[in-house]
Structure formats: C-alpha cells, structure tokens
Amino acid sequence: MKKTLSKVGAILVPVILCTSLAFTAFLSIQLIDDLQGNARVVNYIGIVRGATQRLVKKELNHEPDDNLIKHLDKILDGLSNGSDEFDLIKLESQQFQSLLVEMKNDWNHLKTEIHKYRSGLDNQTLFEMSEDYFELADNTVLVAENYIEERVQSARNLLLIMNSVFIVMAGGCTIFTYYQQRRQQRIIEIENENIRKSEQLARRAQQLLAPMNEISEMMYVSDIDTYELLFINDAGKRIFQVDDTQKSLKCYKVIQGFDEPCPFCTSSLLKMDETHSWEYTNPLLKKHYLLKDRLIEWDGRIARMEIAFDITEANNEKKELKQRLKRDNIRLECIRELYHNRDINMAMSNILKQIGELFLADRAYILLFHNNHFSNLAEWCREGVEPQIDSLQDIPLTGYEVWVSELEEHKDIVIDDIRELKNKLPSGYDFLAQQGIRNLTWVPLEKDGHLNGCIGLDNQPLNMSKMAVPFLRTVQYFIALTMERNENEKTLFELSHLDKLTSFYNRNCFIQDVADMSHQHESVGVIYLDVNGLKETNDNFGHDAGDKLLKACAEIIKRSSTSKYLYRIGGDEFVVIYMKISKEEFEYNVQKMKNNFMSSQCRVAIGVQWTKDSQDIQNIIKRADELMYSNKQEYYSTHKTTGRYRHDKTLQYLSNPDILDLKISQGQFHVYLQAKIDVKSCELVGADALIKYKDDSQFIQSPDKFISILEDSHQIDKIDFFVFEKICQQLQEWKNANKKLFPISSHFSRSTFMKSDFLERLETTVELYDVPKKYLEVEITENMFTTNYKEVKERITQIRSAGFIVSVDDFGIESSNLALLATAQFDILKIDKSFISDVVSNKNTRTVIESMVDVCTKMNIKLIAEGVENKEQLNVLKECGIRTVQGFLFSKPIPMIEYEWKYMK
C-alpha cells in the first residue's frame, strides 16, 4: 500500500506542479494581455483628448475637418464596446464606462457647437466647452489608471493565492508520500521548486517591462529617497541618450539637467494608489509635457514612476488661441471706443494705448499726410519713453518719398532694424534714430481709397510685427471711418449753426442762443441790421455780386464789434448781441459800427435797443427790428432808382405772417385766369394764373401792389403755393365733372423756386388732388437765370423729370436770351409783350420773332406770345409762325368761376 501511495505521490506531485505552472503561466499571459489592452485604452483616451484639441483649433481657424470628427466617433465607440480595428478591449469598470458615456455626450454637444460656430455664432462657447471636455478626458484617464492598478493588484493576489494552494497541495502530497522515506529528496524538490519560481518571476518581470518599453511616451522609475534612476524605458533612453552601461544615474540630472534635486519634485505630494498630474516645460528639450506621477513598489522598495506625454504642440496652440482671443477682444474694444467716444482725440489716445500695450511697443501713433507734409495726430508712449508728438508737426515729406510710395501702393512697411537704412536711406535713418526708434511697423491709413497717413508701432518685439500688421489693417479702417464721421459732424455743426457765406452764426443758432439768454438776468444790447440794395444788386449784377456785398458788410460788422454773438438770420439781415454791457459802452459800439459803414460802400438799415435785463430779450429784438425797418423805409424813400419800398403802405400789414395767414383763410386772395388761344382755330388751349387781393374795403388790389411786400417779408411762398393749390383744386373739380382739361401755368418767385423742399411740396399737393401733372405748368421768369444759373438749371431738370411742364416768362427783357436758348432745357417760352407792342411797325422785331419760332421748333419748345391786344398784331404773329397767344384781344384775367362759365361749357 505504501508503495502504491508512493507511486501515486510520485505521480501526483509532478501533476500538481505542472498544473500550477500551466495555470500560473496562463494567468501571467492573461495579465499581460489585460495590461496591454488597458494601456491602449488609456493611450487612446489621451489620443482623443489631443485630437479633439487639434480639431477645435482648426475649427476656430475656419479649417473644418469632418474626417477627424468621424475618426474620433469610431475611437469613442471602440472605447465603449471594444474594437478590433484599434485593438481595444472594453474596460469593465462601471465608473470608467459612466465617464466614457459622459465623454460621448459632451463630444456630441461639442460637435453641435462646432456646427453652430461654422454657421457664424460666437467662438467663446466652443472654447469653454472644449476646455471642459479636456478636463473630463483627464478624469477618465485617471479612473482608467486606477482601474488598471486595481486589476493588476487583484491578479497579483490571485496568482499568489493559487500558487500558495498548489504549493500546499504539492507539499502535502510530498509529505504524505515521502514523509519518512525520502525527506531529503523532498527538500531537494522544494529547492528546485523555488528555483523554478524565481525563474518564473524573472520572466514575468521581463514581460511586464516589455509594454513599458513599447509605449511611445517617455517613462521612468526613480527612488524617492536617493533619486536614483531605477528604470527608464526605450523612449526615454532615446530622448535623453541613456544606455544600459550607465549606472547610478540621478533622475534630476538625466531628465532635467540639474546638479541637485528638482525644487519642484512631486515625491512629497504622492500617495499610494493615487496619480498626480501636472504640466512642465523641460529645460533640456524645450518641450511642454503632461506628467503622470505615481508611487509603485519596485524590487521591494517604494519608487516614483512618471509617464510624460508630449503636449508641446497642443500647448502652443492653446497659447496662440488665447492670444488670438485677446487680440480679437482688444480689436472690439478699439472699435467700441471709436464708435462711442465722440471726443476723437481721447478715443485715438485710448486705442493707441491698448494697441501699444498689446504688441509690447514703446510707441503707438497716427501720422496724417497733408500738403506734402505729415503731422503726428495722436500718440501713446510707454512709461519712460519720451513723446515725439510735439516735434512731429508739419514735417516735409521730402526725402521720405520711397516710404510714401510704398504706402500709396497699399503696402505695409516693416523695418526690423533701422541700421539697414544707414546706407540705403540716410535721411530716413537719421529721422528714426533721433526718435530712439530701433524697429517700426507702419500700416497705411486711407480715406476714400487714397493715402491719408499711417498708423505705426515703434520698438516692439520682432516676432510681434506679423501679428500686428493684420490687426492694424483692421483697426485703420475704423479709424478712417471715425475721422470721416468727425469731419461730417463738424460739417453738420457748421451747416446747422454757421452761415457758410459770412462765417457768422445762422438763424438756428440765433434762436437757441436767444432762448438761453432769456433765462439770464444780465444787461443786453441788440443791433439789428438789414443790407440796403441787396435785391437790386442781385437782379442787376447777379448773386455773386450780392454775395460780395454781404461778405463786405459782415467784415465791417466783425471789425466794428467786440461781441462774439454775430448772426446772419436772413438773406440780408444781421443781428449783433452784446451781453453784460453798459448802455454807454453799447452806444459807443453802435456809433463805431455806424461810422465804419458810413465810410464804406455798404449801406445798411440799423435798429438798436438796450435793456438791463435779458429776460426781455425777445421784445428788445422785436423793437430793434421795427426801428431797423423804419430806417430802411427812409432809405428807399430817397432812392427812387428802385421800386422797393415804394408800394402802397396801406398793404404793409401783409408782411405780418399772422395777418397774411388770416387774410388767406378769410378768402381775400383770389386766383384769376387768362386764356391761351390757338391762332388757327381760335380755340382754348390753356390758361395763365395770377393772384389778386381784395382788401378790407372790398377794393381789388393788383399783384404789383403787394407782391414786393411779400417778397421783402419772405412770405411770397405762401401765395405761390396758394395759387398752385387753387389750380389743382379747380382741375380736380373739372376732372370729376368730366370736362376737358387744359394746362394752367402757375408763377413761382425765385425764393420759392429755389427752396430745398420746392419739388416735394409740388408732389404733395398734386397727390392730394390727384391731378395729372401734364396739366400743370411751373412758370418762372427769364431773369431767374441771371444768377445761380447752375442751380436753376438743375432744379428745372428735377421738375421736368418729375413730370411737370416748365415755362419761362418775360423772354426778351434780359440780355441773356441766346445763352438761355442754347443751354437751358424747358417746355414753353413766352415772348414778353414788349416785343409784341411794335411787331406791326418794326420789321426787325418780326425777323427776331421768326428766328425764335424756327429755333423753338427745332428744339421742340412751345412758343407763346403775350400781350396781344389787336388783330393787326395777331395777323403779323400768324405770319411769323406763332401758334399760341394770350392777351386782352381775347380775354383779360378773369375769376375762375367766370373763366369756367365762359370757356368750359
């Protein structure tokens, strides 16, 4: 029996030992495979993080990469479920899988945000979301590493337990079989077993080191007390040029190049079973790494293991992204400052400060070119740098034409070292060196497509110019817009507050200032002036002569006055206001002004008034106006060469706007029509309208009695448009009654015709009454062309383009007849009755009329003869070729109702 047991024992022990060996080998292989798979999972998570970071950068640079997105989708699916393509296993960790699900969800959100950003939304959300995603990836790596460590520890424990069980079984069998007989042999077998175990452990250690050498990231193990380098993988050996022959190497010497332990060593921060992550730029390699540190057991002692992931490129991209965002934010701040700050000098200084600080320059400035010179418009200097703005004013461009030429060609000027100019452009070198400039960047500043100056930076780091140029090019556009806006605002202010002809304040400013003065309690003196003879000067010599007269008067006023309140409130009216002035001093200034006018060729009517309280300034101005008007009447009563102020004074009350409006509303102005007749058929072809006034005594006043009054008081436009509206109203009634319509002409004075809203008022009236424009003639007199010819011509073109008929009245009483026919464009020409009066007896007159008929026929202008009073005149005009006439032979001007009864039935 013992013998049998011995045989069984002899067989059983090897079987147990072989089983143990096979099982242990199998577990080791499984453990290695598991470690490799788990290591690939960690590695691919790092790849996901890096690739996502690169994707975000591309998207922010507007470089879409949908292939990379699809590749990341595959990797995330492989990490979740395993993948043969990437040789990935599914990590059976609930926490890891939960984080992976969260990563996939965040990745889907991130893809959605990428598509939003591609459609034009802000990049800030994308940037923030990507940062959160990278943090989540780091946490996922950490969980995976923890899980791997737990699996390694579990496998190690299992292996130890199983080996122990097999050893116990083998030992029991050995004891049972050979307890007595072969004790010595059992001891030998045990020793052999130990040898085999040692060999197995050695092989396992080599197998564990193999994946460490296979990974591309640098990895090393060092003693936490002595800093001795215990292990460095193949990647580390290659990077730091370490070979196996070197012994007792220190980690700080090999890895960092230090002669003593690193002051930032993390050994004191490490805890067992925990990974410490941090970033550092290696001074030897000049690369930035993400470092993973952990305490491990190595050859029976606690050691520090570190894995280094090279994230230099990603870190540089991150820095560049932050810098770009910073530049974008400052660019927006500059634009916002230029837009909101109405003080252009302060706005320029503020944006130059931001630009100079952004690009680390010593100076930032704006140079403007003008009249072959340049000047420093605005400047910012770093603390300790001497400003140059005062010395850079009105500098001739001579000697710097090469720079100006490049800027005019829309080229940027970047000089990295001004010493390059010493031989090429000595004058430029001296100019820059005197200012302490070592290098500079200039970007052209343009206005309306032409060079207007440049924006520059001095002494910035050399690597900054590439980023500064596109930034400055964008900002210069908004600087140019701001400068243009500033010029427009100045022009607008001048147009709304200054009289362009005299540079005095205008009526708008006058009204505002008077309103402000009325709230004060100061003494005030008012001088009201009106230029005598301005209308006659305009009529006889043209508006240019009238303008010269006005400027001469304004110059006398300016020279005679110590006040800053100088106004031109009308065509020929000026007002001077003195504030805080005594009556004696005011009277002295008034007399001084009168004396200066008396010694000049200018003649003015003056009214003056003074009061001690400016609250009553409105009445003071009114009283001064009345005194001026009386003075003006005295002047014209002694100057019979003009017809001005020789009208019936009984109608002078019509100059009051309120009274005129009352008389119009009471129906005291009446429109009369005079028929236009076709000479062949003697049928009606149109009418000419004029206005008459029925005074309070029921006497009908002709236009020559009140028109000049309305012109002098600037009320004539009310009557002009009153007549025009009455014509439109009458044409509407005839149209509604299905009566045949004929064109009716309405006369407009020069002041009404040249108002900026003239055409708009015509259009509004016509639209109100729905009258065809072909029945409406806008009539002006020939003498209107003697001044402002270009403006009158442009206005006629506008009116004709709108569909109205334009006729010229009184042709033949001025000296510009031929020029008018040669250059002006109109529809109807009316021969003045002064031509018609002697047409029967004067052969030359007939010859002229015949020529006019021929010319107008060729130019498609309708010719009408006015003032036909007898049949002899009519017959001669027929022979001359005249087709249309008007005059007392057919009808005098009659009221509209009589005209309708006589002609429209």
PDB file of N, CA, C and O in Angstrom, residues 94-143:
ATOM      1  N   GLN A  94     -17.428  50.216 -14.086  1.00  0.00           N
ATOM      2  CA  GLN A  94     -18.682  50.969 -14.161  1.00  0.00           C
ATOM      3  C   GLN A  94     -18.415  52.474 -14.140  1.00  0.00           C
ATOM      4  O   GLN A  94     -19.035  53.250 -14.873  1.00  0.00           O
ATOM      5  N   GLN A  95     -17.468  52.870 -13.267  1.00  0.00           N
ATOM      6  CA  GLN A  95     -17.143  54.306 -13.183  1.00  0.00           C
ATOM      7  C   GLN A  95     -16.527  54.799 -14.492  1.00  0.00           C
ATOM      8  O   GLN A  95     -16.851  55.881 -14.985  1.00  0.00           O
ATOM      9  N   PHE A  96     -15.609  53.963 -15.051  1.00  0.00           N
ATOM     10  CA  PHE A  96     -14.969  54.357 -16.317  1.00  0.00           C
ATOM     11  C   PHE A  96     -16.004  54.432 -17.440  1.00  0.00           C
ATOM     12  O   PHE A  96     -16.020  55.381 -18.229  1.00  0.00           O
ATOM     13  N   GLN A  97     -16.902  53.429 -17.512  1.00  0.00           N
ATOM     14  CA  GLN A  97     -17.919  53.428 -18.560  1.00  0.00           C
ATOM     15  C   GLN A  97     -18.868  54.607 -18.396  1.00  0.00           C
ATOM     16  O   GLN A  97     -19.338  55.196 -19.380  1.00  0.00           O
ATOM     17  N   SER A  98     -19.155  54.978 -17.126  1.00  0.00           N
ATOM     18  CA  SER A  98     -20.022  56.140 -16.879  1.00  0.00           C
ATOM     19  C   SER A  98     -19.376  57.423 -17.387  1.00  0.00           C
ATOM     20  O   SER A  98     -20.008  58.251 -18.038  1.00  0.00           O
ATOM     21  N   LEU A  99     -18.076  57.549 -17.070  1.00  0.00           N
ATOM     22  CA  LEU A  99     -17.357  58.749 -17.559  1.00  0.00           C
ATOM     23  C   LEU A  99     -17.253  58.724 -19.077  1.00  0.00           C
ATOM     24  O   LEU A  99     -17.284  59.775 -19.736  1.00  0.00           O
ATOM     25  N   LEU A 100     -17.096  57.516 -19.651  1.00  0.00           N
ATOM     26  CA  LEU A 100     -16.988  57.425 -21.104  1.00  0.00           C
ATOM     27  C   LEU A 100     -18.302  57.837 -21.766  1.00  0.00           C
ATOM     28  O   LEU A 100     -18.313  58.500 -22.801  1.00  0.00           O
ATOM     29  N   VAL A 101     -19.429  57.427 -21.134  1.00  0.00           N
ATOM     30  CA  VAL A 101     -20.738  57.864 -21.640  1.00  0.00           C
ATOM     31  C   VAL A 101     -20.855  59.379 -21.574  1.00  0.00           C
ATOM     32  O   VAL A 101     -21.342  60.041 -22.496  1.00  0.00           O
ATOM     33  N   GLU A 102     -20.376  59.919 -20.454  1.00  0.00           N
ATOM     34  CA  GLU A 102     -20.400  61.382 -20.317  1.00  0.00           C
ATOM     35  C   GLU A 102     -19.526  62.049 -21.368  1.00  0.00           C
ATOM     36  O   GLU A 102     -19.881  63.100 -21.930  1.00  0.00           O
ATOM     37  N   MET A 103     -18.358  61.409 -21.633  1.00  0.00           N
ATOM     38  CA  MET A 103     -17.484  61.973 -22.684  1.00  0.00           C
ATOM     39  C   MET A 103     -18.190  61.949 -24.046  1.00  0.00           C
ATOM     40  O   MET A 103     -18.107  62.906 -24.815  1.00  0.00           O
ATOM     41  N   LYS A 104     -18.869  60.838 -24.339  1.00  0.00           N
ATOM     42  CA  LYS A 104     -19.560  60.754 -25.631  1.00  0.00           C
ATOM     43  C   LYS A 104     -20.667  61.801 -25.723  1.00  0.00           C
ATOM     44  O   LYS A 104     -20.859  62.417 -26.778  1.00  0.00           O
ATOM     45  N   ASN A 105     -21.395  61.999 -24.614  1.00  0.00           N
ATOM     46  CA  ASN A 105     -22.448  63.030 -24.624  1.00  0.00           C
ATOM     47  C   ASN A 105     -21.843  64.413 -24.850  1.00  0.00           C
ATOM     48  O   ASN A 105     -22.340  65.213 -25.648  1.00  0.00           O
ATOM     49  N   ASP A 106     -20.766  64.691 -24.087  1.00  0.00           N
ATOM     50  CA  ASP A 106     -20.109  66.001 -24.251  1.00  0.00           C
ATOM     51  C   ASP A 106     -19.538  66.148 -25.651  1.00  0.00           C
ATOM     52  O   ASP A 106     -19.505  67.254 -26.219  1.00  0.00           O
ATOM     53  N   TRP A 107     -19.038  65.021 -26.197  1.00  0.00           N
ATOM     54  CA  TRP A 107     -18.500  65.079 -27.565  1.00  0.00           C
ATOM     55  C   TRP A 107     -19.614  65.417 -28.562  1.00  0.00           C
ATOM     56  O   TRP A 107     -19.416  66.204 -29.471  1.00  0.00           O
ATOM     57  N   ASN A 108     -20.817  64.860 -28.351  1.00  0.00           N
ATOM     58  CA  ASN A 108     -21.938  65.191 -29.241  1.00  0.00           C
ATOM     59  C   ASN A 108     -22.303  66.660 -29.118  1.00  0.00           C
ATOM     60  O   ASN A 108     -22.604  67.325 -30.109  1.00  0.00           O
ATOM     61  N   HIS A 109     -22.305  67.171 -27.858  1.00  0.00           N
ATOM     62  CA  HIS A 109     -22.581  68.606 -27.666  1.00  0.00           C
ATOM     63  C   HIS A 109     -21.513  69.441 -28.347  1.00  0.00           C
ATOM     64  O   HIS A 109     -21.794  70.498 -28.928  1.00  0.00           O
ATOM     65  N   LEU A 110     -20.284  68.979 -28.220  1.00  0.00           N
ATOM     66  CA  LEU A 110     -19.176  69.737 -28.814  1.00  0.00           C
ATOM     67  C   LEU A 110     -19.305  69.776 -30.337  1.00  0.00           C
ATOM     68  O   LEU A 110     -19.064  70.800 -30.970  1.00  0.00           O
ATOM     69  N   LYS A 111     -19.700  68.634 -30.935  1.00  0.00           N
ATOM     70  CA  LYS A 111     -19.900  68.622 -32.388  1.00  0.00           C
ATOM     71  C   LYS A 111     -21.016  69.577 -32.778  1.00  0.00           C
ATOM     72  O   LYS A 111     -20.911  70.273 -33.783  1.00  0.00           O
ATOM     73  N   THR A 112     -22.089  69.593 -31.973  1.00  0.00           N
ATOM     74  CA  THR A 112     -23.190  70.532 -32.267  1.00  0.00           C
ATOM     75  C   THR A 112     -22.705  71.964 -32.223  1.00  0.00           C
ATOM     76  O   THR A 112     -23.037  72.780 -33.086  1.00  0.00           O
ATOM     77  N   GLU A 113     -21.897  72.289 -31.235  1.00  0.00           N
ATOM     78  CA  GLU A 113     -21.383  73.666 -31.107  1.00  0.00           C
ATOM     79  C   GLU A 113     -20.449  74.024 -32.260  1.00  0.00           C
ATOM     80  O   GLU A 113     -20.410  75.170 -32.692  1.00  0.00           O
ATOM     81  N   ILE A 114     -19.688  72.993 -32.721  1.00  0.00           N
ATOM     82  CA  ILE A 114     -18.805  73.234 -33.886  1.00  0.00           C
ATOM     83  C   ILE A 114     -19.652  73.629 -35.093  1.00  0.00           C
ATOM     84  O   ILE A 114     -19.334  74.571 -35.820  1.00  0.00           O
ATOM     85  N   HIS A 115     -20.768  72.919 -35.300  1.00  0.00           N
ATOM     86  CA  HIS A 115     -21.623  73.262 -36.440  1.00  0.00           C
ATOM     87  C   HIS A 115     -22.255  74.631 -36.270  1.00  0.00           C
ATOM     88  O   HIS A 115     -22.432  75.362 -37.244  1.00  0.00           O
ATOM     89  N   LYS A 116     -22.584  75.013 -35.033  1.00  0.00           N
ATOM     90  CA  LYS A 116     -23.107  76.365 -34.798  1.00  0.00           C
ATOM     91  C   LYS A 116     -22.059  77.406 -35.123  1.00  0.00           C
ATOM     92  O   LYS A 116     -22.356  78.436 -35.708  1.00  0.00           O
ATOM     93  N   TYR A 117     -20.859  77.114 -34.684  1.00  0.00           N
ATOM     94  CA  TYR A 117     -19.797  78.089 -34.945  1.00  0.00           C
ATOM     95  C   TYR A 117     -19.543  78.237 -36.448  1.00  0.00           C
ATOM     96  O   TYR A 117     -19.305  79.315 -36.959  1.00  0.00           O
ATOM     97  N   ARG A 118     -19.633  77.103 -37.180  1.00  0.00           N
ATOM     98  CA  ARG A 118     -19.458  77.192 -38.640  1.00  0.00           C
ATOM     99  C   ARG A 118     -20.532  78.066 -39.274  1.00  0.00           C
ATOM    100  O   ARG A 118     -20.306  78.696 -40.289  1.00  0.00           O
ATOM    101  N   SER A 119     -21.731  78.111 -38.649  1.00  0.00           N
ATOM    102  CA  SER A 119     -22.810  78.929 -39.209  1.00  0.00           C
ATOM    103  C   SER A 119     -22.700  80.382 -38.819  1.00  0.00           C
ATOM    104  O   SER A 119     -23.533  81.173 -39.200  1.00  0.00           O
ATOM    105  N   GLY A 120     -21.678  80.743 -38.016  1.00  0.00           N
ATOM    106  CA  GLY A 120     -21.437  82.177 -37.769  1.00  0.00           C
ATOM    107  C   GLY A 120     -21.613  82.631 -36.349  1.00  0.00           C
ATOM    108  O   GLY A 120     -21.524  83.821 -36.070  1.00  0.00           O
ATOM    109  N   LEU A 121     -21.872  81.674 -35.377  1.00  0.00           N
ATOM    110  CA  LEU A 121     -22.036  82.110 -33.994  1.00  0.00           C
ATOM    111  C   LEU A 121     -20.698  82.403 -33.349  1.00  0.00           C
ATOM    112  O   LEU A 121     -19.637  82.144 -33.906  1.00  0.00           O
ATOM    113  N   ASP A 122     -20.771  82.906 -32.094  1.00  0.00           N
ATOM    114  CA  ASP A 122     -19.571  83.290 -31.348  1.00  0.00           C
ATOM    115  C   ASP A 122     -18.739  82.060 -31.015  1.00  0.00           C
ATOM    116  O   ASP A 122     -19.250  80.953 -30.852  1.00  0.00           O
ATOM    117  N   ASN A 123     -17.387  82.237 -30.909  1.00  0.00           N
ATOM    118  CA  ASN A 123     -16.494  81.115 -30.632  1.00  0.00           C
ATOM    119  C   ASN A 123     -16.256  80.890 -29.148  1.00  0.00           C
ATOM    120  O   ASN A 123     -15.605  79.922 -28.774  1.00  0.00           O
ATOM    121  N   GLN A 124     -16.790  81.788 -28.301  1.00  0.00           N
ATOM    122  CA  GLN A 124     -16.477  81.689 -26.875  1.00  0.00           C
ATOM    123  C   GLN A 124     -17.049  80.419 -26.267  1.00  0.00           C
ATOM    124  O   GLN A 124     -16.405  79.735 -25.482  1.00  0.00           O
ATOM    125  N   THR A 125     -18.277  80.077 -26.635  1.00  0.00           N
ATOM    126  CA  THR A 125     -18.925  78.875 -26.091  1.00  0.00           C
ATOM    127  C   THR A 125     -18.159  77.631 -26.510  1.00  0.00           C
ATOM    128  O   THR A 125     -17.939  76.703 -25.722  1.00  0.00           O
ATOM    129  N   LEU A 126     -17.729  77.575 -27.750  1.00  0.00           N
ATOM    130  CA  LEU A 126     -16.951  76.431 -28.239  1.00  0.00           C
ATOM    131  C   LEU A 126     -15.665  76.277 -27.459  1.00  0.00           C
ATOM    132  O   LEU A 126     -15.284  75.169 -27.071  1.00  0.00           O
ATOM    133  N   PHE A 127     -15.015  77.381 -27.200  1.00  0.00           N
ATOM    134  CA  PHE A 127     -13.744  77.320 -26.469  1.00  0.00           C
ATOM    135  C   PHE A 127     -13.957  76.808 -25.036  1.00  0.00           C
ATOM    136  O   PHE A 127     -13.251  75.917 -24.554  1.00  0.00           O
ATOM    137  N   GLU A 128     -14.971  77.363 -24.370  1.00  0.00           N
ATOM    138  CA  GLU A 128     -15.234  76.942 -22.990  1.00  0.00           C
ATOM    139  C   GLU A 128     -15.650  75.469 -22.931  1.00  0.00           C
ATOM    140  O   GLU A 128     -15.226  74.721 -22.048  1.00  0.00           O
ATOM    141  N   MET A 129     -16.491  75.044 -23.875  1.00  0.00           N
ATOM    142  CA  MET A 129     -16.959  73.658 -23.872  1.00  0.00           C
ATOM    143  C   MET A 129     -15.795  72.708 -24.115  1.00  0.00           C
ATOM    144  O   MET A 129     -15.712  71.625 -23.518  1.00  0.00           O
ATOM    145  N   SER A 130     -14.859  73.097 -24.991  1.00  0.00           N
ATOM    146  CA  SER A 130     -13.719  72.223 -25.266  1.00  0.00           C
ATOM    147  C   SER A 130     -12.825  72.079 -24.048  1.00  0.00           C
ATOM    148  O   SER A 130     -12.296  71.000 -23.773  1.00  0.00           O
ATOM    149  N   GLU A 131     -12.671  73.155 -23.267  1.00  0.00           N
ATOM    150  CA  GLU A 131     -11.853  73.082 -22.058  1.00  0.00           C
ATOM    151  C   GLU A 131     -12.458  72.100 -21.046  1.00  0.00           C
ATOM    152  O   GLU A 131     -11.754  71.316 -20.397  1.00  0.00           O
ATOM    153  N   ASP A 132     -13.803  72.169 -20.912  1.00  0.00           N
ATOM    154  CA  ASP A 132     -14.486  71.230 -20.012  1.00  0.00           C
ATOM    155  C   ASP A 132     -14.299  69.792 -20.500  1.00  0.00           C
ATOM    156  O   ASP A 132     -14.132  68.857 -19.717  1.00  0.00           O
ATOM    157  N   TYR A 133     -14.335  69.604 -21.798  1.00  0.00           N
ATOM    158  CA  TYR A 133     -14.185  68.266 -22.371  1.00  0.00           C
ATOM    159  C   TYR A 133     -12.796  67.714 -22.102  1.00  0.00           C
ATOM    160  O   TYR A 133     -12.629  66.544 -21.787  1.00  0.00           O
ATOM    161  N   PHE A 134     -11.772  68.558 -22.205  1.00  0.00           N
ATOM    162  CA  PHE A 134     -10.408  68.103 -21.940  1.00  0.00           C
ATOM    163  C   PHE A 134     -10.249  67.703 -20.476  1.00  0.00           C
ATOM    164  O   PHE A 134      -9.559  66.724 -20.146  1.00  0.00           O
ATOM    165  N   GLU A 135     -10.875  68.464 -19.590  1.00  0.00           N
ATOM    166  CA  GLU A 135     -10.798  68.121 -18.157  1.00  0.00           C
ATOM    167  C   GLU A 135     -11.472  66.772 -17.893  1.00  0.00           C
ATOM    168  O   GLU A 135     -10.974  65.949 -17.118  1.00  0.00           O
ATOM    169  N   LEU A 136     -12.627  66.550 -18.561  1.00  0.00           N
ATOM    170  CA  LEU A 136     -13.325  65.278 -18.396  1.00  0.00           C
ATOM    171  C   LEU A 136     -12.455  64.134 -18.914  1.00  0.00           C
ATOM    172  O   LEU A 136     -12.397  63.052 -18.308  1.00  0.00           O
ATOM    173  N   ALA A 137     -11.749  64.326 -20.016  1.00  0.00           N
ATOM    174  CA  ALA A 137     -10.870  63.292 -20.558  1.00  0.00           C
ATOM    175  C   ALA A 137      -9.760  62.952 -19.572  1.00  0.00           C
ATOM    176  O   ALA A 137      -9.404  61.784 -19.384  1.00  0.00           O
ATOM    177  N   ASP A 138      -9.201  63.981 -18.940  1.00  0.00           N
ATOM    178  CA  ASP A 138      -8.148  63.737 -17.945  1.00  0.00           C
ATOM    179  C   ASP A 138      -8.691  62.899 -16.783  1.00  0.00           C
ATOM    180  O   ASP A 138      -8.025  61.985 -16.266  1.00  0.00           O
ATOM    181  N   ASN A 139      -9.905  63.239 -16.337  1.00  0.00           N
ATOM    182  CA  ASN A 139     -10.510  62.474 -15.235  1.00  0.00           C
ATOM    183  C   ASN A 139     -10.754  61.026 -15.656  1.00  0.00           C
ATOM    184  O   ASN A 139     -10.579  60.092 -14.865  1.00  0.00           O
ATOM    185  N   THR A 140     -11.160  60.843 -16.902  1.00  0.00           N
ATOM    186  CA  THR A 140     -11.418  59.490 -17.390  1.00  0.00           C
ATOM    187  C   THR A 140     -10.133  58.673 -17.422  1.00  0.00           C
ATOM    188  O   THR A 140     -10.109  57.491 -17.066  1.00  0.00           O
ATOM    189  N   VAL A 141      -9.042  59.295 -17.861  1.00  0.00           N
ATOM    190  CA  VAL A 141      -7.739  58.619 -17.854  1.00  0.00           C
ATOM    191  C   VAL A 141      -7.373  58.207 -16.433  1.00  0.00           C
ATOM    192  O   VAL A 141      -6.882  57.101 -16.179  1.00  0.00           O
ATOM    193  N   LEU A 142      -7.599  59.116 -15.497  1.00  0.00           N
ATOM    194  CA  LEU A 142      -7.267  58.833 -14.108  1.00  0.00           C
ATOM    195  C   LEU A 142      -8.059  57.629 -13.581  1.00  0.00           C
ATOM    196  O   LEU A 142      -7.514  56.737 -12.915  1.00  0.00           O
ATOM    197  N   VAL A 143      -9.358  57.586 -13.919  1.00  0.00           N
ATOM    198  CA  VAL A 143     -10.195  56.465 -13.463  1.00  0.00           C
ATOM    199  C   VAL A 143      -9.705  55.175 -14.099  1.00  0.00           C
ATOM    200  O   VAL A 143      -9.628  54.127 -13.441  1.00  0.00           O
TER     201      VAL A 143
END
